[in-house]
């Protein structure tokens, strides 16, 4: 019955989305009925949520009479993975996607009070149209509630790589981010329809973009750390198409977040902001398409099905194409923004947007080029890290350089004296660059990365200079902390590239290996049983100075489905991580791979700071703007 | 030098178009140099693979060719696609699914002597990225094996 109830809830939600769209479309002609749009949006959100909760229930109970559960779960799995298994598959993850989409629409209907009524209604109509497409996709092409008769006695189990607490919550975080951008998209469409593109739209959009951006940041950082410790290869970014699929909306959202500030504060960059809102959500859909279509082969595209791929591609073309057409028709009537000088806060933010767009463009082309070439010529090619590193590396350094100056500039117009304040950070950069020559073997990119990181870390605090710190708005703190986070992450990436030491050997029990400042003694191996796997566990004791640490890396064997995985053992110290992996047996020896990675943790610490900054800015905005009167729509500030 | 609003909008549009064209040109420059990233053994024996640049070499591990080295962590094998054969050397822990007669991708550089030195090996169903062409490659190889 639970499965049938879930399916019924989905159909009802679909019908309500259709109603919501029609009500919004009819608008003023309906008289008082038009006020029903918001309650319908809330009901639609709740019903979708109910369907998702019912699917979770089926997974937790391992109800194998449901095809999806039988194919992806097993009652012997720990509770947490039976729970997270709900979205560890194609149908479940698409249901999660739609749930977040509907819930975001419902939340918008509940809390948004400052937009003109007609704009909000048009926005909810756009959100309903988005939901309709994805409901159809679920109900027609990927019904998660399909029954299986006869029910097998046991399910097949979840891909062991997905059995990791980090990964269990990685997709929901990313989805919340992706779909948060849908609200920005709908707000832009609503504003275009009602010709209300202005600061009010920007202020309504800002918390959603900030929230989506924070979640995307967390998702990307967590995904990077997951790949780093779970895959056992010691790398933190692979330019895998699926990683790019989450990076692209992040880049667009980062640009959007900065241009929204210009629009909200100064009334400028109207068309640009609307365009970015459309692009950002389109990138989310492209991400979903890439991951779900199986067009790119990767561990993440566990559901390879061309029909579903074409369905999502159809939705993508419909929504993006429709929004761009609307943009083309309406943009000429959007009012012009306030003027600004090239050397001003606006100017710096435009430059930031342009560089981010160029980075986005190159990542986009690199990710989709193989698909395009294959479609046109049938030839198969592959684009990898050499391309992405070469084209994005220098652009990121330019962006970092811009970060020195931008936050110090005043709105509208600025003059030279203000720029003198960057002398300090510039000096720090040059000094740090000089210091890197203490290690003559370092490559040029790590050298520049470390130097810029030092300078940027100093520069990021300058906006606080001369302020009363207790009365500094949270939004300023948010910016300072996010920008500092970029410096910290850069320092981590550069020092990982420059200082990592590796030892690879086949060792006999009792043997001692050196890596960086550590002496690692191999004490032998033991078999270890797990809940649904067995493992060989290596015993290592690492010593440096007077301290010693135990490390027990495992090589795990899963029986259902049959797979082997590596569980690296990682010891974290303030100045780096010791990373150990056990490999295969070679006679009486065991392969061991040891890395000493100085300050590698700064990469993720920096990422966390970036997200924290976004969160503070969001809280600051929500607090500051509550109860503040609306500016006259479209007025130049 | 504050511009008139009309001009300012024009300048912004021009900048955006320039950025877009810049991105595409930059991407094309990068791709022209580095997109020929995936090579088959046939490409290598026919001289269509550059020496000393990062490449992915994809094919099947030739039966009977895996030779483990005395140091316990190095391995030498031959990568084949039924037409060309390339000797590969690798130092590191090979993936669990790395076997003879099964698909693999070696990431590394071709040496002047014709040996491919890999710094990374991906096996079919490896947890890391596998270029899409491996699917077909393996299928073609199987057909070739059965025909032979």
XYZ file of C-alpha atoms in Angstrom, chain A residues 63 68 97 119 123 175 253 298 302 312 420 427 476 533 540 571 574 578 581 600-601 632:
22
model
C 10.342 -3.766 0.808
C 13.665 0.026 -7.101
C 15.300 16.544 -7.085
C 5.661 39.204 -9.988
C 7.320 33.431 -10.412
C 20.564 18.944 -5.173
C 26.089 31.166 -9.103
C 31.672 7.709 -14.889
C 24.909 4.607 -12.379
C 16.084 15.628 -19.631
C 47.337 52.718 -2.308
C 54.441 43.613 -0.712
C 31.038 42.460 5.369
C 32.261 -7.019 3.694
C 51.251 0.536 10.594
C 46.357 10.724 10.241
C 48.236 20.511 12.266
C 49.878 11.188 6.541
C 47.000 2.694 1.510
C 46.663 19.603 2.328
C 43.743 20.080 4.756
C 10.171 52.113 -5.535
